[in-house]
C-alpha cells in the first residue's frame, strides 16, 4: 500500500509560475523551492531612483524593517479596496471568500482519502467484502476526485474575479509614477540615469504585482491552512501531533524570515551590480553615434564586462548563501516529517490509529508542506518586491524644484509683453550664471540675445519656461509674475525651437502634431510645408508615416530642426523662443527657414538666442550677454556703430565666413 497520496496542489497562480508543482518526494524530503536569484535580470530586483541616489542603500543594510514593510502594505492595500468602486470591492470580497472555500475543501480532501483507505483495509482477519469494495470505496474515490476538481475550479474562478482589481491597481500605479516623473523639474531629469530609472519603474510595478499575488494568494492562505490542519489533527488525534505540526511550521517560517534577512545583503549586492551593468549597456547604446565617432566600442565593452565580472562575483556569493539557506530549510522540514510520522506510527502500533488515519497524517503533512516549501521562495520574492515598491514610491516622494503656488491661476491671454527684472540665477551656488539681468520684450517685437558660450543665453529661455526659478528677481508676462500662474498655462502660451531637437520614436506626423495634438491632417501638412519639410516628405516612401527612430536618429540635424519648427508653427503660440533654431542648417536652407521664422513671428513676441549674428540682424533689439551680464544693447546698426563687443563678434564671424567661402 502506498502511504504517499497524490498531494493536493496549492491553488494559487504563483505555483503555476514556478513551472509546476513540486514532486511528492521532494516535498516529503523538505527540498526548498528553487531560488531565482541567479536569474535576477529576468525577475524583480533592487530598483531605485538613481537620479537622486534613492538606490544607494548600503549592501550590508538588512533591507526594509518590519515597520517599513508595513508602510508598503499600507500603501498597496487601498488599491485593492478602492473608494467609489463598489464593483471592485465586491470582486475583492468574492476572491477572499474563494480562498477560504478552497482551503476548506483542501482540508476535507485528506479526510475523505482516509475513509477510502479504511474502507479498503481488512479489519482483523476478515477480508474486505465485495460489496464494500464496490459500494463504499467507489463513492469515496469519486467524492475525492470531485473535491479536488472543486478546489481547482474555485482557484481559477478566484483568479478570474480578482484579475480586474489587480490590473487596475498596476495601471493606476504606473500612470501615477509616469505623471509624477513628468511633474518633476528639469534638474531631476538632467541628473538621471535613464537605464536605472526605467528599471526602477519596471521593477516597482512588477513588485506590486508580486506583492498583491503572493500576500493574498500565498502567505495568508498558508497560515489559514495551517490553523485548519492543526485543528483537524487535534480533533481526530491527540494534541502532541497537532502541536508538533504547528511548531514545525512556525519554526520554518521564523527561520525563513531570519535567514532571508541575512541573505538580503548578498541579493542587494548582486542586484546592484546587475543594475550597474545594465545602465552601462543602455548608456552606451543611447550614445551609439558618439561611440562610433571615436571608435570606442572596445572601451564600452570593457566597461560592461568589468561590471558583469563584479556581478558574477556577487552572484557566486549569493549562491553560497542560498545553499546554506536551503539546507537549513530542509533540515527543519525533514525533521518535522520524521518526528510526526514516528508519532503516527507509534499510535498505529498502539491501535489508536487506523491505516487510514496514518495515511491522513501523511497526506496533511504533504499538503501543508507543499505551500510551506514555497514559503521560502515566496517570502524572498515578497521582501524583494517590497524593496522595489518602496523605492518606486520614493520617486513619488520626490518634490519638484518648481511647483505651482497654491493660489496659482491660469495665465491670462494678452499680447505677450515679457519683462525680466533683476534676475539672478545659478545652477550651482559656487558659480553664478545670471547676475541681475533686466530687460523687456514689447508685445509683438523680436529681441535677440547673443554672446559667447556659457554666458547664460539658453538659461534665459529655461527661466522663461519656468524649468527653474531664479534665486532672486522676477519674470513677468503681461504684468503677471510667472511664479503665480500655472506652469501648464504658461508653457501653453509659448513655443520653442531648441538647439538640440529630440523627437519621439514615432511617425513624422506624430512628432509634428505634438505641437497641437487636436490639429487636423491638413493643418499638420501646412505646418510641414511652411517649415520646408514638404520636399522630404514627398521623397521618402512612407511620407508622414515614416518613423524617425530613437530620439530622431534617422533624420539629419537640419531635418530634426525643421520638424521642431513645424511643431511651433502648428502650435501658434503668442511667445516664440528660437534657441539656435537654424544652427544645423546649410546656408541655403537657413535662408528659407529664416524667411519662414520671420513670417511665423510676425506680430508675436519673439526671443531669439543665437550664436551666428547673421540670423539676428533684423531683430528689434539685440542684447549682448557676457558672463551673466548685459554688456551691450541696441539694434544691429547701433551696435556696429558703437564698435564694442558686438562689433568685434560681427567682424570675427564675417572673417570666418569669408575664409570658408575661399576654402570652398
Coordinates of N, CA and C in Angstrom, one line a residue, residues 226-306:
X226 N -2.7 26.2 7.8 CA -2.0 25.7 9.0 C -3.0 25.5 10.2
X227 N -3.7 26.6 10.4 CA -4.7 26.6 11.6 C -5.8 25.5 11.4
X228 N -6.3 25.4 10.1 CA -7.3 24.4 9.9 C -6.8 23.0 10.0
X229 N -5.6 22.8 9.5 CA -5.0 21.4 9.6 C -4.7 21.1 11.1
X230 N -4.1 22.1 11.8 CA -3.8 21.8 13.2 C -5.1 21.5 14.0
X231 N -6.2 22.2 13.7 CA -7.4 21.9 14.3 C -8.0 20.5 14.0
X232 N -7.8 20.1 12.7 CA -8.3 18.8 12.3 C -7.5 17.7 13.0
X233 N -6.2 17.8 13.0 CA -5.3 16.8 13.7 C -5.6 16.7 15.2
X234 N -5.8 17.8 15.8 CA -6.2 17.8 17.2 C -7.5 17.1 17.4
X235 N -8.5 17.4 16.5 CA -9.8 16.8 16.7 C -9.7 15.3 16.5
X236 N -9.0 14.8 15.5 CA -9.0 13.4 15.2 C -8.0 12.6 16.0
X237 N -6.9 13.2 16.4 CA -5.9 12.5 17.1 C -5.6 13.2 18.5
X238 N -4.4 13.2 18.9 CA -4.1 13.9 20.2 C -3.4 15.2 20.0
X239 N -3.2 16.0 21.0 CA -2.6 17.3 21.0 C -1.2 17.3 20.5
X240 N -0.3 16.3 20.9 CA 1.1 16.3 20.5 C 1.3 16.4 19.0
X241 N 0.6 15.6 18.3 CA 0.8 15.5 16.8 C 0.4 16.9 16.2
X242 N -0.7 17.5 16.7 CA -1.1 18.8 16.2 C -0.1 19.9 16.6
X243 N 0.4 19.8 17.8 CA 1.3 20.8 18.3 C 2.6 20.7 17.6
X244 N 3.2 19.5 17.4 CA 4.4 19.4 16.7 C 4.3 19.9 15.2
X245 N 3.2 19.6 14.6 CA 3.0 20.1 13.2 C 3.0 21.6 13.2
X246 N 2.3 22.2 14.1 CA 2.1 23.6 14.2 C 3.5 24.3 14.5
X247 N 4.2 23.7 15.5 CA 5.5 24.3 15.9 C 6.5 24.2 14.7
X248 N 6.5 23.1 14.0 CA 7.5 22.9 12.9 C 7.2 24.0 11.8
X249 N 6.0 24.3 11.5 CA 5.6 25.3 10.6 C 6.1 26.7 11.1
X250 N 5.8 27.0 12.3 CA 6.2 28.3 12.9 C 7.8 28.4 12.9
X251 N 8.5 27.3 13.3 CA 9.9 27.3 13.2 C 10.4 27.6 11.8
X252 N 9.8 26.9 10.8 CA 10.2 27.1 9.4 C 10.0 28.5 9.0
X253 N 8.8 29.1 9.4 CA 8.5 30.4 9.0 C 9.5 31.4 9.6
X254 N 9.8 31.2 10.9 CA 10.7 32.1 11.6 C 12.1 32.0 11.0
X255 N 12.6 30.8 10.7 CA 13.9 30.6 10.1 C 14.0 31.3 8.8
X256 N 12.9 31.1 8.0 CA 12.9 31.7 6.6 C 13.0 33.2 6.7
X257 N 12.2 33.8 7.6 CA 12.3 35.3 7.8 C 13.7 35.7 8.2
X258 N 14.3 35.1 9.2 CA 15.6 35.5 9.7 C 16.7 35.3 8.6
X259 N 16.6 34.1 8.0 CA 17.7 33.8 7.0 C 17.5 34.6 5.8
X260 N 16.3 34.9 5.4 CA 16.1 35.8 4.3 C 16.7 37.2 4.5
X261 N 16.5 37.7 5.7 CA 17.0 39.0 6.1 C 18.6 38.9 6.0
X262 N 19.1 37.8 6.4 CA 20.6 37.7 6.4 C 21.1 37.6 4.9
X263 N 20.3 37.0 4.1 CA 20.7 36.8 2.7 C 20.5 38.1 1.9
X264 N 19.7 39.0 2.4 CA 19.4 40.2 1.6 C 20.6 41.0 1.1
X265 N 21.7 41.0 2.0 CA 22.9 41.8 1.6 C 23.5 41.2 0.4
X266 N 23.5 39.9 0.3 CA 24.1 39.3 -0.9 C 23.2 39.5 -2.1
X267 N 21.9 39.4 -2.0 CA 21.0 39.8 -3.1 C 21.1 41.2 -3.5
X268 N 21.2 42.1 -2.5 CA 21.3 43.5 -2.9 C 22.6 43.8 -3.6
X269 N 23.7 43.2 -3.2 CA 25.0 43.4 -3.9 C 24.9 42.9 -5.3
X270 N 24.3 41.7 -5.5 CA 24.2 41.2 -6.8 C 23.3 42.0 -7.7
X271 N 22.2 42.5 -7.1 CA 21.3 43.3 -7.9 C 21.9 44.7 -8.3
X272 N 22.7 45.2 -7.3 CA 23.4 46.5 -7.6 C 24.3 46.3 -8.8
X273 N 25.1 45.2 -8.8 CA 26.0 45.0 -9.9 C 25.3 44.7 -11.2
X274 N 24.1 44.0 -11.1 CA 23.3 43.8 -12.3 C 22.8 45.1 -12.9
X275 N 22.4 46.0 -12.0 CA 21.8 47.3 -12.4 C 22.9 48.2 -13.0
X276 N 24.1 48.1 -12.5 CA 25.2 48.9 -13.0 C 25.6 48.4 -14.4
X277 N 25.6 47.1 -14.6 CA 25.9 46.6 -15.9 C 24.9 47.0 -16.9
X278 N 23.6 46.9 -16.5 CA 22.5 47.3 -17.4 C 22.6 48.8 -17.7
X279 N 22.9 49.6 -16.8 CA 23.0 51.0 -17.0 C 24.1 51.3 -18.0
X280 N 25.2 50.7 -17.8 CA 26.3 50.9 -18.8 C 26.0 50.5 -20.2
X281 N 25.3 49.3 -20.3 CA 24.9 48.9 -21.6 C 23.9 49.8 -22.3
X282 N 22.9 50.3 -21.5 CA 21.9 51.2 -22.1 C 22.5 52.5 -22.5
X283 N 23.4 53.0 -21.6 CA 24.1 54.3 -21.8 C 24.9 54.2 -23.1
X284 N 25.6 53.1 -23.3 CA 26.5 53.0 -24.5 C 25.6 52.9 -25.8
X285 N 24.5 52.3 -25.7 CA 23.6 52.2 -26.9 C 22.9 53.5 -27.2
X286 N 22.5 54.3 -26.1 CA 21.9 55.6 -26.3 C 22.9 56.6 -27.0
X287 N 24.2 56.3 -26.7 CA 25.3 57.2 -27.3 C 26.0 56.4 -28.4
X288 N 25.3 55.6 -29.2 CA 25.8 54.8 -30.2 C 26.7 55.6 -31.2
X289 N 26.2 56.7 -31.6 CA 26.9 57.5 -32.6 C 28.2 58.0 -32.0
X290 N 28.2 58.5 -30.8 CA 29.4 59.0 -30.1 C 30.5 57.9 -30.0
X291 N 30.0 56.7 -29.7 CA 30.9 55.6 -29.6 C 31.6 55.3 -30.9
X292 N 30.8 55.4 -32.0 CA 31.3 55.1 -33.3 C 32.2 56.2 -33.8
X293 N 31.9 57.5 -33.5 CA 32.7 58.6 -33.9 C 34.2 58.4 -33.4
X294 N 34.3 58.0 -32.1 CA 35.6 57.9 -31.5 C 36.2 56.5 -31.5
X295 N 35.5 55.5 -32.1 CA 36.0 54.2 -32.2 C 36.2 53.5 -30.8
X296 N 35.3 53.8 -29.9 CA 35.4 53.4 -28.5 C 34.6 52.1 -28.2
X297 N 34.3 51.3 -29.2 CA 33.5 50.1 -28.9 C 34.2 49.2 -27.9
X298 N 35.5 49.1 -28.1 CA 36.3 48.2 -27.1 C 36.2 48.8 -25.7
X299 N 36.3 50.1 -25.6 CA 36.2 50.7 -24.2 C 34.9 50.4 -23.6
X300 N 33.8 50.6 -24.3 CA 32.4 50.4 -23.8 C 32.2 48.9 -23.4
X301 N 32.7 48.0 -24.3 CA 32.5 46.6 -24.0 C 33.3 46.2 -22.8
X302 N 34.5 46.8 -22.6 CA 35.4 46.5 -21.5 C 34.7 47.0 -20.2
X303 N 34.1 48.2 -20.2 CA 33.4 48.7 -19.1 C 32.2 47.8 -18.7
X304 N 31.5 47.4 -19.7 CA 30.4 46.5 -19.5 C 30.8 45.2 -18.9
X305 N 31.9 44.6 -19.5 CA 32.5 43.3 -19.0 C 33.0 43.5 -17.5
X306 N 33.6 44.6 -17.2 CA 34.0 44.8 -15.8 C 32.8 44.8 -14.9

